[in-house]
Amino acid sequence: MKYLLLVYMDEQAMNQAERAQCYKDSMQLCHDLVAEGQYLAASPLQPVATATSLRIREGKRLVTDGPFAETREQLGGYFLIDAEDLDSALAVAAKIPAARKGTIEVRPVLEIPNLPTDSRRESAVAVAT
Amino acid sequence: MKYLCLGYYEERAWRALPEGDRQSLLEECRAYDEALWKNGYYLCGNALPGASGTITLRFEHGKVSVTEGPFCQSREQLGGILVLEAKDLNHAIQLMSRLPCMQMGGCLEIRPVEPAQKVNGELK
């Protein structure tokens, strides 16, 4: 089953050195997940200052700078994994380096038939660092 | 450039729609995703069932604490994600403005993604 793991953290919670180590440890986690056959996708996001929010109201486009919700912890990245069940997904979530400073939201994914897939994915997996 | 698009919607409004309308809207969204994919804009997407079934993990006092429910208790909840390849932010906004489910209301957050590097057995 697919699970989406959303990584929330206060952007001020880590200094530059801690962040660099966190990225390195996250990369290692991705390698480990690939070895287990659980890795589907992962990526850190650029800082929340680069977020844009879009709404359509009465046919009109409303664009605002900033994220959907102004919270102290903000979305910093995600993992998409294949896990046997929720317990297995939680075990992966607990290993995410940023979990120690932030919050991980675990969401089961709804399988929708005939959704397009990225058939151009190469055998060397692209992982964001 | 890659963008992560997060779609937030009001579950109550969605459930209030007749079943036929929900199915039609889902099919329109699927067809739009396919059009995006054919044009090379759609990298991956995932729909999420309602916020119930969500678990949130935190580390507190050296231990993992597990809570039922989403990270943020808001009226609108995350309903799906889409990773888009677009020329720039304006292009991403144009593409997402035409996503059929946007007409229902809700909000779509667009986040630029860090550039990707290939894993070739090397840690960067």
Coordinates of C-alpha atoms in Angstrom, one line a residue:
Chain A
M1 CA 0.0 0.0 0.0
K2 CA 1.2 3.5 -0.7
Y3 CA 1.6 6.1 2.0
L4 CA 2.5 9.7 1.8
L5 CA 4.7 11.0 4.6
L6 CA 4.6 14.8 5.0
V7 CA 7.5 16.3 6.9
Y8 CA 6.7 19.4 8.9
M9 CA 9.3 21.4 10.8
D10 CA 10.0 24.9 12.0
E11 CA 12.4 26.3 9.4
Q12 CA 14.4 27.9 12.3
A13 CA 14.7 24.7 14.2
M14 CA 18.0 23.7 12.5
N15 CA 21.2 25.6 11.7
Q16 CA 22.9 25.2 8.4
A17 CA 25.2 22.4 9.6
E18 CA 22.3 20.5 11.2
R19 CA 20.3 20.9 8.0
A20 CA 23.2 19.6 5.8
Q21 CA 23.4 16.6 8.1
C22 CA 19.7 16.1 8.0
Y23 CA 19.8 16.1 4.1
K24 CA 22.7 13.6 4.2
D25 CA 20.8 11.3 6.7
S26 CA 17.6 11.6 4.6
M27 CA 19.5 10.6 1.5
Q28 CA 20.8 7.5 3.4
L29 CA 17.2 6.7 4.4
C30 CA 16.2 6.9 0.7
H31 CA 19.0 4.5 -0.2
D32 CA 17.8 2.1 2.6
L33 CA 14.2 2.3 1.3
V34 CA 15.3 1.6 -2.2
A35 CA 17.1 -1.5 -0.9
E36 CA 13.9 -2.6 0.8
G37 CA 11.8 -2.0 -2.3
Q38 CA 9.8 0.7 -0.4
Y39 CA 11.0 3.9 -2.1
L40 CA 8.6 5.6 -4.6
A41 CA 9.5 9.2 -4.3
A42 CA 10.9 11.9 -2.0
S43 CA 11.9 15.5 -2.1
P44 CA 12.8 18.4 0.2
L45 CA 11.0 21.6 -0.7
Q46 CA 12.4 25.1 -1.1
P47 CA 11.6 27.4 1.9
V48 CA 8.0 28.3 2.7
A49 CA 8.8 31.9 1.6
T50 CA 8.6 30.5 -2.0
A51 CA 5.1 29.1 -1.5
T52 CA 2.2 30.4 -3.6
S53 CA -1.5 29.6 -2.9
L54 CA -4.2 29.5 -5.7
R55 CA -7.9 29.7 -5.3
I56 CA -10.7 29.8 -7.9
R57 CA -13.7 31.7 -6.8
E58 CA -16.6 32.5 -9.2
G59 CA -14.4 31.6 -12.1
K60 CA -11.7 34.1 -11.0
R61 CA -8.1 33.2 -10.2
L62 CA -6.9 34.4 -6.8
V63 CA -3.2 34.1 -6.2
T64 CA -1.5 34.9 -2.9
D65 CA 2.1 34.6 -1.7
G66 CA 2.5 32.1 1.1
P67 CA 1.4 28.6 2.1
F68 CA -2.2 27.3 2.6
A69 CA -1.9 27.6 6.4
E70 CA 0.3 29.9 8.4
T71 CA 1.6 27.5 11.1
R72 CA 4.8 27.5 13.1
E73 CA 5.9 24.2 11.6
Q74 CA 5.8 24.2 7.8
L75 CA 6.0 21.5 5.1
G76 CA 9.6 21.0 4.3
G77 CA 9.5 17.8 2.3
Y78 CA 7.8 14.5 1.6
F79 CA 8.4 10.8 1.1
L80 CA 6.1 8.5 -0.9
I81 CA 6.6 4.9 0.1
D82 CA 5.2 1.4 -0.4
A83 CA 4.5 -0.3 2.9
E84 CA 2.7 -3.4 4.0
D85 CA 0.4 -1.7 6.4
L86 CA 0.1 1.4 8.6
D87 CA 2.5 0.0 11.3
S88 CA 5.2 -0.5 8.6
A89 CA 4.6 3.0 7.3
L90 CA 4.9 4.4 10.8
A91 CA 8.2 2.6 11.3
V92 CA 9.6 4.3 8.2
A93 CA 8.2 7.7 9.4
A94 CA 10.0 7.3 12.7
K95 CA 13.3 7.0 10.9
I96 CA 12.9 10.3 9.0
P97 CA 15.7 12.5 10.4
A98 CA 13.5 15.6 10.6
A99 CA 11.1 13.7 12.8
R100 CA 13.3 14.5 15.8
K101 CA 12.7 18.2 15.4
G102 CA 9.4 18.3 13.7
T103 CA 6.2 16.3 12.9
I104 CA 5.4 13.7 10.3
E105 CA 1.9 13.3 9.0
V106 CA 1.2 9.8 7.6
R107 CA -1.5 9.6 4.9
P108 CA -2.7 6.4 3.1
V109 CA -2.9 7.1 -0.6
L110 CA -6.2 6.4 -2.5
E111 CA -5.5 4.1 -5.4
I112 CA -7.3 5.5 -8.5
P113 CA -7.4 3.3 -11.6
N114 CA -6.0 4.8 -14.8
L115 CA -4.1 7.7 -13.3
P116 CA -1.1 8.4 -15.5
T117 CA 2.2 7.2 -14.2
D118 CA 5.6 8.5 -14.9
S119 CA 6.7 5.8 -17.3
R120 CA 9.9 7.8 -18.0
R121 CA 11.3 7.0 -14.5
E122 CA 14.7 5.5 -15.0
S123 CA 16.2 2.5 -13.2
A124 CA 18.6 4.9 -11.4
V125 CA 16.2 6.5 -9.0
A126 CA 16.2 10.3 -8.9
V127 CA 16.3 11.6 -5.3
A128 CA 16.4 15.1 -4.2
T129 CA 19.3 16.1 -1.9
Chain B
M1 CA 11.2 23.4 -12.9
K2 CA 9.5 21.0 -10.5
Y3 CA 6.6 22.1 -8.3
L4 CA 4.8 20.2 -5.6
C5 CA 1.1 21.1 -5.8
L6 CA -1.0 20.4 -2.7
G7 CA -4.8 20.5 -3.1
Y8 CA -6.9 21.3 0.0
Y9 CA -10.7 20.9 -0.1
E10 CA -13.6 21.0 2.3
E11 CA -14.7 17.4 2.9
R12 CA -18.2 18.3 4.0
A13 CA -18.8 20.2 0.7
W14 CA -17.4 17.2 -1.3
R15 CA -19.7 14.7 0.6
A16 CA -22.7 17.0 0.0
L17 CA -22.3 16.6 -3.8
P18 CA -24.5 13.9 -5.3
E19 CA -22.5 10.6 -6.0
G20 CA -22.9 11.1 -9.8
D21 CA -21.4 14.6 -9.6
R22 CA -18.5 13.4 -7.5
Q23 CA -17.7 10.6 -10.0
S24 CA -18.0 13.0 -13.0
L25 CA -15.6 15.5 -11.3
L26 CA -13.1 12.7 -10.5
E27 CA -13.2 11.6 -14.1
E28 CA -12.7 15.1 -15.3
C29 CA -9.7 15.5 -13.0
R30 CA -8.3 12.2 -14.2
A31 CA -8.7 13.2 -17.8
Y32 CA -7.0 16.6 -17.1
D33 CA -4.1 14.7 -15.4
E34 CA -3.7 12.6 -18.5
A35 CA -3.6 15.7 -20.7
L36 CA -0.9 17.2 -18.4
W37 CA 1.0 13.9 -18.6
K38 CA 0.8 13.8 -22.5
N39 CA 2.3 17.3 -22.5
G40 CA 5.1 16.3 -20.2
Y41 CA 3.9 18.4 -17.3
Y42 CA 2.6 15.7 -15.0
L43 CA 5.4 13.8 -13.1
C44 CA 3.3 12.0 -10.4
G45 CA 0.1 12.5 -8.5
N46 CA -1.7 10.9 -5.6
A47 CA -5.2 11.2 -4.3
L48 CA -5.8 10.9 -0.6
P49 CA -8.9 9.7 1.1
G50 CA -10.5 11.9 3.8
A51 CA -8.4 13.1 6.8
S52 CA -9.7 10.2 9.0
G53 CA -7.1 7.5 8.7
T54 CA -4.3 10.0 9.1
I55 CA -1.7 9.6 11.7
T56 CA 0.7 12.2 13.0
L57 CA 4.1 11.4 14.6
R58 CA 6.1 13.6 16.9
F59 CA 9.2 13.0 19.0
E60 CA 8.6 14.1 22.5
H61 CA 11.0 13.5 25.4
G62 CA 13.0 11.1 23.3
K63 CA 10.0 9.0 22.4
V64 CA 7.8 8.8 19.4
S65 CA 4.2 9.9 20.1
V66 CA 1.5 8.8 17.7
T67 CA -1.7 10.8 17.3
E68 CA -4.7 10.1 15.2
G69 CA -5.6 13.0 12.9
P70 CA -3.8 15.4 10.5
F71 CA -1.0 17.8 11.3
C72 CA -3.2 20.8 11.1
Q73 CA -6.9 20.8 12.2
S74 CA -8.3 23.0 9.5
R75 CA -11.6 23.2 7.7
E76 CA -10.0 22.4 4.4
Q77 CA -7.8 19.3 4.4
L78 CA -5.3 17.9 2.0
G79 CA -7.0 15.8 -0.7
G80 CA -4.1 15.1 -3.1
I81 CA -0.7 16.0 -4.4
L82 CA 0.7 16.5 -7.9
V83 CA 4.3 17.0 -8.9
L84 CA 4.4 19.3 -11.9
E85 CA 7.1 20.1 -14.4
A86 CA 6.4 23.7 -15.5
K87 CA 8.4 26.5 -17.2
D88 CA 8.1 28.8 -14.2
L89 CA 5.7 29.7 -11.4
N90 CA 3.3 31.5 -13.7
H91 CA 3.1 28.5 -15.9
A92 CA 2.4 26.3 -12.9
I93 CA -0.4 28.6 -11.8
Q94 CA -1.9 28.6 -15.3
L95 CA -1.9 24.8 -15.5
M96 CA -3.3 24.3 -12.0
S97 CA -6.0 27.0 -12.5
R98 CA -7.6 24.7 -15.0
L99 CA -7.7 21.6 -12.8
P100 CA -11.4 20.8 -12.8
C101 CA -11.7 20.3 -9.0
M102 CA -10.5 23.9 -8.4
Q103 CA -14.0 25.0 -9.3
M104 CA -15.3 23.4 -6.1
G105 CA -13.5 25.9 -4.0
G106 CA -10.6 24.9 -1.8
C107 CA -7.0 26.0 -2.2
L108 CA -4.0 24.7 -4.1
E109 CA -0.6 25.4 -2.6
I110 CA 2.4 25.4 -5.0
R111 CA 5.9 24.8 -3.7
P112 CA 9.0 24.8 -5.7
V113 CA 11.0 21.6 -5.2
E114 CA 14.7 21.3 -4.5
P115 CA 16.6 20.2 -7.7
A116 CA 17.0 16.4 -8.0
Q117 CA 20.2 14.5 -8.2
K118 CA 20.6 10.9 -9.3
V119 CA 21.4 8.3 -6.8
N120 CA 24.3 6.2 -8.2
G121 CA 25.5 4.7 -5.0
E122 CA 26.9 7.9 -3.9
L123 CA 26.0 10.1 -1.0
K124 CA 26.1 13.8 -1.9

